[in-house]
Short mmCIF file of C-alpha atoms in Angstrom, two decimals:
data_model
loop_
_atom_site.label_atom_id
_atom_site.label_comp_id
_atom_site.label_asym_id
_atom_site.label_seq_id
_atom_site.Cartn_x
_atom_site.Cartn_y
_atom_site.Cartn_z
CA MET E 15 0.00 0.00 0.00
CA ALA E 16 3.04 2.31 0.28
CA ALA E 17 3.62 4.78 -2.52
CA ASP E 18 6.64 2.87 -3.75
CA GLY E 19 6.20 -0.47 -2.06
CA GLY E 20 7.19 -2.70 -4.98
CA GLU E 21 5.72 -6.17 -5.22
CA PRO E 22 4.44 -7.25 -1.80
CA GLY E 23 6.39 -10.14 -0.33
CA THR E 24 9.16 -10.05 -2.90
CA VAL E 25 10.81 -6.68 -2.40
CA ARG E 26 11.91 -4.89 0.74
CA PRO E 27 9.90 -1.61 0.85
CA GLY E 28 12.21 1.32 0.23
CA GLY E 29 14.85 -0.98 -1.27
CA ARG E 30 16.65 -0.42 -4.56
CA THR E 31 14.09 -2.32 -6.65
CA ALA E 32 11.29 -0.25 -5.16
CA ARG E 33 13.20 2.98 -5.84
CA VAL E 34 13.76 1.99 -9.46
CA ARG E 35 10.09 1.14 -9.84
CA ALA E 36 9.04 4.51 -8.37
CA ALA E 37 11.42 6.40 -10.70
CA VAL E 38 10.30 4.43 -13.77
CA LEU E 39 6.59 4.89 -13.01
CA ARG E 40 7.04 8.65 -12.49
CA ALA E 41 8.94 8.80 -15.80
CA ALA E 42 6.13 6.86 -17.50
CA GLU E 43 3.62 9.37 -16.10
CA ASP E 44 5.69 12.28 -17.41
CA ALA E 45 5.97 10.70 -20.85
CA LEU E 46 2.22 9.94 -21.00
CA ILE E 47 1.38 13.51 -19.99
CA GLU E 48 3.73 15.00 -22.57
CA LYS E 49 3.22 12.66 -25.50
CA GLY E 50 0.26 10.37 -24.83
CA PHE E 51 0.19 6.59 -25.07
CA ALA E 52 1.24 6.52 -28.74
CA GLY E 53 4.45 8.38 -27.82
CA LEU E 54 5.34 6.08 -24.92
CA ASP E 55 8.61 4.20 -25.42
CA LEU E 56 10.43 1.98 -22.90
CA ALA E 57 13.91 3.23 -23.88
CA ASP E 58 12.78 6.85 -23.44
CA VAL E 59 11.22 6.01 -20.05
CA ALA E 60 14.47 4.31 -18.92
CA ARG E 61 16.45 7.40 -19.96
CA ARG E 62 14.07 9.76 -18.10
CA ALA E 63 14.22 7.54 -14.98
CA GLU E 64 18.02 7.17 -15.22
CA ALA E 65 17.42 3.43 -15.04
CA GLY E 66 19.07 0.67 -17.04
CA LYS E 67 17.31 -0.03 -20.33
CA THR E 68 17.81 -3.78 -19.80
CA THR E 69 16.24 -3.55 -16.33
CA VAL E 70 13.19 -1.74 -17.72
CA TYR E 71 12.72 -4.17 -20.62
CA ARG E 72 13.22 -7.18 -18.32
CA ARG E 73 10.88 -5.96 -15.60
CA TRP E 74 8.03 -4.42 -17.66
CA GLY E 75 8.49 -6.07 -21.07
CA THR E 76 6.12 -3.85 -23.06
CA VAL E 77 4.53 -0.43 -22.95
CA ALA E 78 1.21 -2.09 -22.05
CA GLY E 79 2.92 -3.92 -19.16
CA LEU E 80 4.40 -0.66 -17.89
CA VAL E 81 1.04 1.12 -18.07
CA ALA E 82 -0.67 -1.77 -16.25
CA ASP E 83 1.90 -1.45 -13.44
CA LEU E 84 1.42 2.32 -13.34
CA LEU E 85 -2.35 1.82 -12.90
CA GLN E 86 -1.68 -0.76 -10.17
CA ASP E 87 0.53 1.78 -8.38
CA MET E 88 -2.10 4.53 -8.81
CA ALA E 89 -4.72 2.23 -7.27
CA GLU E 90 -2.42 1.57 -4.27
CA ARG E 91 -1.82 5.30 -3.78
CA SER E 92 -5.45 6.41 -4.25
CA VAL E 93 -6.89 8.71 -1.59
CA PRO E 94 -8.96 6.97 1.14
CA ARG E 95 -12.66 7.75 1.45
CA THR E 96 -14.05 10.52 3.63
CA GLU E 97 -16.92 9.80 6.00
CA THR E 98 -18.95 12.86 6.97
CA GLY E 99 -21.93 11.15 8.61
CA SER E 100 -24.39 11.72 5.75
CA LEU E 101 -24.70 10.18 2.29
CA ARG E 102 -24.98 13.62 0.74
CA GLY E 103 -21.81 14.81 2.48
CA ASP E 104 -19.86 11.67 1.62
CA LEU E 105 -20.87 11.72 -2.04
CA ALA E 106 -20.04 15.44 -2.22
CA ALA E 107 -16.56 14.69 -0.84
CA ASN E 108 -16.09 11.98 -3.46
CA ALA E 109 -17.31 14.28 -6.27
CA ARG E 110 -14.89 17.01 -5.12
CA LEU E 111 -12.00 14.53 -5.19
CA VAL E 112 -12.86 13.30 -8.70
CA ARG E 113 -13.30 16.89 -9.91
CA GLU E 114 -9.97 18.01 -8.47
CA THR E 115 -8.17 15.05 -10.03
CA LEU E 116 -9.61 15.54 -13.51
CA ALA E 117 -9.30 19.35 -13.39
CA ASP E 118 -5.63 19.17 -12.34
CA PRO E 119 -3.53 19.78 -15.48
CA ARG E 120 -1.06 16.93 -14.80
CA GLN E 121 -3.52 14.40 -13.43
CA GLY E 122 -6.14 15.32 -16.03
CA ALA E 123 -3.69 14.80 -18.89
CA LEU E 124 -2.54 11.51 -17.36
CA PHE E 125 -6.10 10.16 -17.03
CA LYS E 126 -6.96 11.31 -20.56
CA ALA E 127 -3.92 9.47 -21.95
CA LEU E 128 -4.72 6.30 -19.96
CA ILE E 129 -8.39 6.25 -20.96
CA ALA E 130 -7.53 6.90 -24.62
CA ALA E 131 -4.99 4.06 -24.48
CA ALA E 132 -7.59 1.74 -22.93
CA ALA E 133 -9.97 2.52 -25.82
CA GLY E 134 -7.55 0.89 -28.24
CA GLU E 135 -5.74 -1.75 -26.19
CA GLU E 136 -7.32 -4.66 -24.30
CA ARG E 137 -4.61 -5.12 -21.66
CA THR E 138 -4.67 -1.43 -20.76
CA ALA E 139 -8.48 -1.52 -20.64
CA ALA E 140 -8.36 -4.44 -18.16
CA ALA E 141 -5.80 -2.57 -16.00
CA LEU E 142 -7.94 0.59 -16.13
CA HIS E 143 -11.06 -1.34 -15.07
CA ARG E 144 -9.10 -2.85 -12.14
CA PHE E 145 -7.97 0.65 -11.11
CA TYR E 146 -11.55 1.94 -11.08
CA GLY E 147 -12.74 -1.25 -9.38
CA THR E 148 -10.32 -0.54 -6.50
CA ARG E 149 -11.32 3.10 -6.30
CA ILE E 150 -15.06 2.33 -6.33
CA ALA E 151 -14.62 -0.41 -3.69
CA GLU E 152 -12.79 2.09 -1.44
CA TRP E 153 -15.81 4.43 -1.53
CA ALA E 154 -18.71 1.93 -1.64
CA PRO E 155 -18.85 1.57 2.20
CA VAL E 156 -20.16 5.15 2.50
CA VAL E 157 -23.32 3.95 0.72
CA GLU E 158 -23.50 0.80 2.88
CA ARG E 159 -23.33 3.01 6.00
CA ALA E 160 -26.10 5.19 4.52
CA VAL E 161 -28.31 2.11 4.02
CA GLU E 162 -27.70 1.17 7.68
CA ARG E 163 -28.73 4.72 8.71
CA GLY E 164 -31.89 4.43 6.58
CA GLU E 165 -30.79 7.03 4.00
CA ALA E 166 -31.25 4.56 1.12
CA PRO E 167 -33.27 1.33 0.80
CA ALA E 168 -31.86 -2.11 1.57
CA GLY E 169 -30.34 -3.78 -1.47
CA THR E 170 -28.97 -0.50 -2.87
CA ASP E 171 -26.07 -1.21 -5.25
CA ALA E 172 -23.37 0.76 -3.44
CA ALA E 173 -20.83 0.59 -6.26
CA GLU E 174 -23.37 1.90 -8.80
CA VAL E 175 -24.12 4.90 -6.57
CA ILE E 176 -20.41 5.75 -6.39
CA ARG E 177 -20.08 5.35 -10.16
CA ALA E 178 -23.12 7.61 -10.64
CA VAL E 179 -21.24 10.39 -8.81
CA SER E 180 -18.23 10.09 -11.10
CA ALA E 181 -20.16 9.65 -14.35
CA PRO E 182 -21.19 13.27 -15.10
CA LEU E 183 -17.64 14.46 -14.37
CA TYR E 184 -16.10 11.91 -16.71
CA TYR E 185 -18.77 12.61 -19.33
CA ARG E 186 -17.86 16.31 -19.42
CA PHE E 187 -14.13 15.53 -19.24
CA LEU E 188 -14.08 13.02 -22.11
CA VAL E 189 -17.17 13.55 -24.22
CA GLY E 190 -19.22 16.70 -23.82
CA GLY E 191 -16.59 19.31 -23.08
CA GLY E 192 -16.98 22.33 -20.80
CA PRO E 193 -15.53 23.36 -17.45
CA LEU E 194 -15.06 20.82 -14.65
CA ASP E 195 -16.50 23.29 -12.16
CA GLU E 196 -17.72 22.85 -8.60
CA GLU E 197 -21.36 23.19 -9.65
CA LEU E 198 -20.99 20.07 -11.81
CA ALA E 199 -19.49 18.13 -8.88
CA THR E 200 -22.19 19.33 -6.47
CA ARG E 201 -24.99 18.38 -8.87
CA ALA E 202 -23.43 14.97 -9.58
CA ALA E 203 -23.34 14.18 -5.84
CA GLU E 204 -26.84 15.51 -5.19
CA ALA E 205 -28.36 13.65 -8.14
CA ALA E 206 -26.79 10.37 -6.98
CA ALA E 207 -27.94 10.95 -3.37
CA VAL E 208 -31.52 11.82 -4.42
CA ALA E 209 -31.74 8.84 -6.80
CA ALA E 210 -30.26 6.46 -4.20
CA ARG E 211 -32.75 7.66 -1.59
CA ALA E 212 -35.60 7.14 -4.09
CA GLY E 213 -34.48 3.52 -4.58
CA VAL E 214 -33.22 3.83 -8.16
CA TYR E 215 -30.15 1.71 -7.30
CA ALA E 216 -32.11 -0.94 -5.36
CA PRO E 217 -33.90 -3.91 -6.94
CA ALA E 218 -37.53 -3.10 -7.72
CA ASP E 219 -38.76 -5.99 -5.51
CA THR E 220 -36.87 -4.87 -2.37
CA PRO E 221 -39.41 -4.05 0.40
CA MET H 4 -29.97 17.27 -42.93
CA ALA H 5 -29.93 14.52 -45.56
CA ALA H 6 -27.61 11.59 -44.97
CA ASP H 7 -25.29 12.69 -47.76
CA GLY H 8 -26.35 16.26 -48.33
CA GLY H 9 -22.88 17.77 -48.73
CA GLU H 10 -22.37 21.41 -47.81
CA PRO H 11 -25.73 23.19 -47.72
CA GLY H 12 -26.07 25.84 -50.40
CA THR H 13 -22.95 24.88 -52.30
CA VAL H 14 -23.59 21.36 -53.50
CA ARG H 15 -26.63 19.84 -55.19
CA PRO H 16 -27.86 17.06 -52.86
CA GLY H 17 -27.20 13.70 -54.44
CA GLY H 18 -24.68 15.24 -56.85
CA ARG H 19 -21.22 13.87 -57.56
CA THR H 20 -19.50 15.88 -54.81
CA ALA H 21 -22.03 14.65 -52.27
CA ARG H 22 -21.55 11.06 -53.43
CA VAL H 23 -17.77 11.36 -53.07
CA ARG H 24 -18.18 12.85 -49.61
CA ALA H 25 -20.48 10.01 -48.53
CA ALA H 26 -18.06 7.36 -49.84
CA VAL H 27 -15.04 9.03 -48.21
CA LEU H 28 -16.78 9.43 -44.85
CA ARG H 29 -17.92 5.78 -44.87
CA ALA H 30 -14.33 4.75 -45.71
CA ALA H 31 -13.04 6.94 -42.86
CA GLU H 32 -15.50 5.22 -40.50
CA ASP H 33 -14.31 1.78 -41.64
CA ALA H 34 -10.66 2.74 -41.18
CA LEU H 35 -11.32 4.20 -37.70
CA ILE H 36 -13.19 1.06 -36.65
CA GLU H 37 -10.43 -1.24 -37.94
CA LYS H 38 -7.32 0.71 -36.96
CA GLY H 39 -8.27 3.59 -34.68
CA PHE H 40 -7.31 7.24 -35.12
CA ALA H 41 -3.55 6.55 -35.09
CA GLY H 42 -3.97 4.25 -38.12
CA LEU H 43 -6.05 6.74 -40.13
CA ASP H 44 -4.39 7.84 -43.37
CA LEU H 45 -5.86 10.01 -46.13
CA ALA H 46 -4.32 7.95 -48.97
CA ASP H 47 -5.75 4.74 -47.46
CA VAL H 48 -9.18 6.37 -47.08
CA ALA H 49 -9.09 7.55 -50.72
CA ARG H 50 -8.23 3.99 -51.84
CA ARG H 51 -11.05 2.47 -49.77
CA ALA H 52 -13.53 5.05 -51.11
CA GLU H 53 -12.29 4.63 -54.70
CA ALA H 54 -11.87 8.40 -54.76
CA GLY H 55 -9.00 10.44 -56.17
CA LYS H 56 -6.19 10.97 -53.66
CA THR H 57 -5.82 14.58 -54.85
CA THR H 58 -9.56 15.20 -54.30
CA VAL H 59 -9.36 13.83 -50.76
CA TYR H 60 -6.25 15.86 -49.87
CA ARG H 61 -7.70 19.01 -51.45
CA ARG H 62 -11.11 18.70 -49.79
CA TRP H 63 -10.16 17.46 -46.29
CA GLY H 64 -6.49 18.44 -46.02
CA THR H 65 -5.65 16.48 -42.88
CA VAL H 66 -6.82 13.49 -40.88
CA ALA H 67 -8.19 15.89 -38.24
CA GLY H 68 -10.12 17.75 -40.95
CA LEU H 69 -11.61 14.51 -42.22
CA VAL H 70 -12.63 13.42 -38.72
CA ALA H 71 -14.20 16.84 -38.05
CA ASP H 72 -16.29 16.44 -41.24
CA LEU H 73 -17.27 12.89 -40.24
CA LEU H 74 -18.52 14.19 -36.86
CA GLN H 75 -20.43 16.96 -38.66
CA ASP H 76 -22.08 14.34 -40.89
CA MET H 77 -22.87 12.13 -37.86
CA ALA H 78 -24.53 15.11 -36.16
CA GLU H 79 -26.66 15.75 -39.29
CA ARG H 80 -27.73 12.10 -39.44
CA SER H 81 -28.41 11.65 -35.71
CA VAL H 82 -31.76 10.13 -34.77
CA PRO H 83 -34.51 12.63 -33.84
CA ARG H 84 -35.88 12.66 -30.29
CA THR H 85 -38.85 10.59 -29.20
CA GLU H 86 -41.69 12.24 -27.26
CA THR H 87 -43.72 9.83 -25.15
CA GLY H 88 -45.69 12.32 -23.04
CA SER H 89 -43.72 11.83 -19.82
CA LEU H 90 -40.21 12.86 -18.78
CA ARG H 91 -39.51 9.34 -17.54
CA GLY H 92 -40.57 7.82 -20.86
CA ASP H 93 -38.65 10.35 -22.95
CA LEU H 94 -35.44 9.94 -20.94
CA ALA H 95 -35.81 6.14 -21.10
CA ALA H 96 -36.09 6.40 -24.91
CA ASN H 97 -32.94 8.52 -25.01
CA ALA H 98 -31.06 6.11 -22.72
CA ARG H 99 -32.06 3.17 -24.93
CA LEU H 100 -30.79 4.97 -28.02
CA VAL H 101 -27.44 5.81 -26.39
CA ARG H 102 -27.11 2.24 -25.10
CA GLU H 103 -27.86 0.71 -28.50
CA THR H 104 -25.34 2.98 -30.20
CA LEU H 105 -22.50 2.27 -27.77
CA ALA H 106 -23.29 -1.48 -27.54
CA ASP H 107 -23.34 -1.87 -31.34
CA PRO H 108 -19.95 -3.35 -32.34
CA ARG H 109 -19.39 -0.99 -35.30
CA GLN H 110 -20.82 2.18 -33.74
CA GLY H 111 -19.20 1.42 -30.38
CA ALA H 112 -15.77 0.99 -31.96
CA LEU H 113 -16.27 4.18 -33.97
CA PHE H 114 -17.22 6.24 -30.91
CA LYS H 115 -14.32 4.78 -28.91
CA ALA H 116 -11.87 5.74 -31.66
CA LEU H 117 -13.31 9.26 -31.96
CA ILE H 118 -13.30 9.88 -28.20
CA ALA H 119 -9.74 8.53 -27.88
CA ALA H 120 -8.67 10.80 -30.74
CA ALA H 121 -10.32 13.80 -29.08
CA ALA H 122 -8.35 13.08 -25.89
CA GLY H 123 -5.11 13.83 -27.74
CA GLU H 124 -6.08 16.32 -30.43
CA GLU H 125 -7.68 19.74 -29.90
CA ARG H 126 -9.40 20.04 -33.29
CA THR H 127 -11.01 16.62 -32.94
CA ALA H 128 -12.07 17.48 -29.37
CA ALA H 129 -13.80 20.65 -30.63
CA ALA H 130 -15.58 18.65 -33.38
CA LEU H 131 -16.63 16.01 -30.85
CA HIS H 132 -18.03 18.66 -28.49
CA ARG H 133 -20.01 20.16 -31.41
CA PHE H 134 -21.39 16.72 -32.25
CA TYR H 135 -22.58 16.17 -28.66
CA GLY H 136 -23.86 19.77 -28.51
CA THR H 137 -26.11 19.03 -31.50
CA ARG H 138 -27.29 15.72 -30.05
CA ILE H 139 -28.04 17.21 -26.63
CA ALA H 140 -29.89 20.18 -28.22
CA GLU H 141 -32.06 17.74 -30.20
CA TRP H 142 -33.21 16.07 -26.96
CA ALA H 143 -33.32 19.05 -24.57
CA PRO H 144 -36.93 20.00 -25.57
CA VAL H 145 -38.26 16.85 -23.89
CA VAL H 146 -37.12 18.37 -20.58
CA GLU H 147 -38.58 21.77 -21.49
CA ARG H 148 -41.95 20.10 -22.20
CA ALA H 149 -41.67 18.29 -18.83
CA VAL H 150 -41.14 21.65 -17.07
CA GLU H 151 -44.27 23.00 -18.83
CA ARG H 152 -46.20 19.94 -17.62
CA GLY H 153 -44.93 20.52 -14.06
CA GLU H 154 -42.75 17.40 -13.95
CA ALA H 155 -39.62 19.43 -13.09
CA PRO H 156 -39.18 22.91 -11.58
CA ALA H 157 -38.87 26.09 -13.65
CA GLY H 158 -35.28 26.93 -14.48
CA THR H 159 -34.25 23.27 -14.88
CA ASP H 160 -31.14 23.03 -17.05
CA ALA H 161 -32.57 20.83 -19.82
CA ALA H 162 -29.22 20.06 -21.46
CA GLU H 163 -27.72 18.92 -18.13
CA VAL H 164 -30.62 16.51 -17.60
CA ILE H 165 -30.03 14.97 -21.03
CA ARG H 166 -26.28 14.73 -20.33
CA ALA H 167 -27.05 13.06 -16.98
CA VAL H 168 -28.87 10.28 -18.86
CA SER H 169 -25.87 9.61 -21.12
CA ALA H 170 -23.19 9.95 -18.43
CA PRO H 171 -23.47 6.52 -16.69
CA LEU H 172 -23.50 4.78 -20.09
CA TYR H 173 -20.37 6.59 -21.26
CA TYR H 174 -18.70 6.05 -17.88
CA ARG H 175 -19.15 2.27 -18.15
CA PHE H 176 -18.21 2.31 -21.86
CA LEU H 177 -14.99 4.30 -21.47
CA VAL H 178 -13.88 4.08 -17.87
CA GLY H 179 -15.39 1.50 -15.57
CA GLY H 180 -15.95 -1.45 -17.88
CA GLY H 181 -18.81 -3.93 -17.70
CA PRO H 182 -21.82 -4.71 -19.87
CA LEU H 183 -23.84 -1.93 -21.48
CA ASP H 184 -27.05 -3.67 -20.46
CA GLU H 185 -30.65 -2.46 -20.37
CA GLU H 186 -30.64 -2.21 -16.57
CA LEU H 187 -27.90 0.41 -16.79
CA ALA H 188 -29.90 2.42 -19.33
CA THR H 189 -33.10 2.17 -17.28
CA ARG H 190 -31.35 3.29 -14.10
CA ALA H 191 -29.61 6.18 -15.89
CA ALA H 192 -32.95 7.48 -17.15
CA GLU H 193 -34.72 6.99 -13.80
CA ALA H 194 -31.94 8.64 -11.82
CA ALA H 195 -32.00 11.68 -14.12
CA ALA H 196 -35.82 11.90 -13.97
CA VAL H 197 -35.90 11.62 -10.16
CA ALA H 198 -33.10 14.19 -9.73
CA ALA H 199 -34.72 16.59 -12.22
CA ARG H 200 -38.06 16.32 -10.42
CA ALA H 201 -36.30 17.02 -7.10
CA GLY H 202 -34.83 20.22 -8.56
CA VAL H 203 -31.19 19.13 -8.70
CA TYR H 204 -30.80 20.70 -12.17
CA ALA H 205 -32.60 23.96 -11.27
CA PRO H 206 -30.96 26.94 -9.58
CA ALA H 207 -31.29 26.79 -5.80
CA ASP H 208 -33.10 30.17 -5.73
CA THR H 209 -35.83 29.18 -8.21
CA PRO H 210 -39.23 29.35 -6.49
#
């Protein structure tokens, strides 16, 4: 779970292998932000990271392998959920976090490059879906707590509520265009909270 | 508005120029579906369309110019809105249409290629935003009618409601992964209808 923890059980955290991995992944991020997935090249990443080219080829093999490891690392470093005591407050905190990430010039460019790469490459798509799976699972308990407090009906699909908060932000970011402003984040959270409360994310036959 | 109407006012609909445009745009679609934006090449498109290479270079100039014209043509050919008499029914019809488009192997691959291209290329992003602007404007009146019928408060942002219907479908398509099933479309429409009715898309100070 550490920022540069390497492969659990195989590498001493903070050791040389972990340091090389951290440097290579940061270099891969830089290259993706500057040139996109199509411009990503293992030799260039090794040069930027001041790592041995042989090491990089041996450890990551391909550009897709490197990107999959970057997404794994991003999942490990992702920000833990906030619990405010109300579904509305928790979803608003999540929406703010998503908005800040996508609106940040570096992070936004990185996510755009990764999502574009996933659109054309199966292995990257699978790694991207795992990344979002981890992120959604981190936040889903805020909906489970809300169900326990009676703020949403039993059987509510917690993961779908969390995805519903992110969806309008990603839609504007990738598809519709326009500013990733706070109003968008606030509305996304409120819409998901209202719909969850109304039972939209619960099976129709739940009492 | 015709499927192959060429440039309004300059070209006789159904004339030779319009036929060449239609053939070139279909060839561009095929190439995007097979190879993605990075594999798009004007000479290859001319060959596929059995059109003169010089004509294609003179008329479209660049790959980005060709893609912008394809998006313009897609906007002109997009399916008109359905009016069912209720906001819920209209949004469900829209969600079904979006789902069918993205779940269709050819259309889905085309949209994925176009959205990935827009992530790395400003001119394509602008053309994509215009395409979605047209599509959203076509459907926004169903929300305006709903406001007139009292199904949502005055001041409701009609375009945002329509975007809210599409957002969960695009999120799963591009980001989260998973099946683009009918349940997802139904929930997207219901969530948007419930949130619109609750005033989430209206200014807080609207009476």
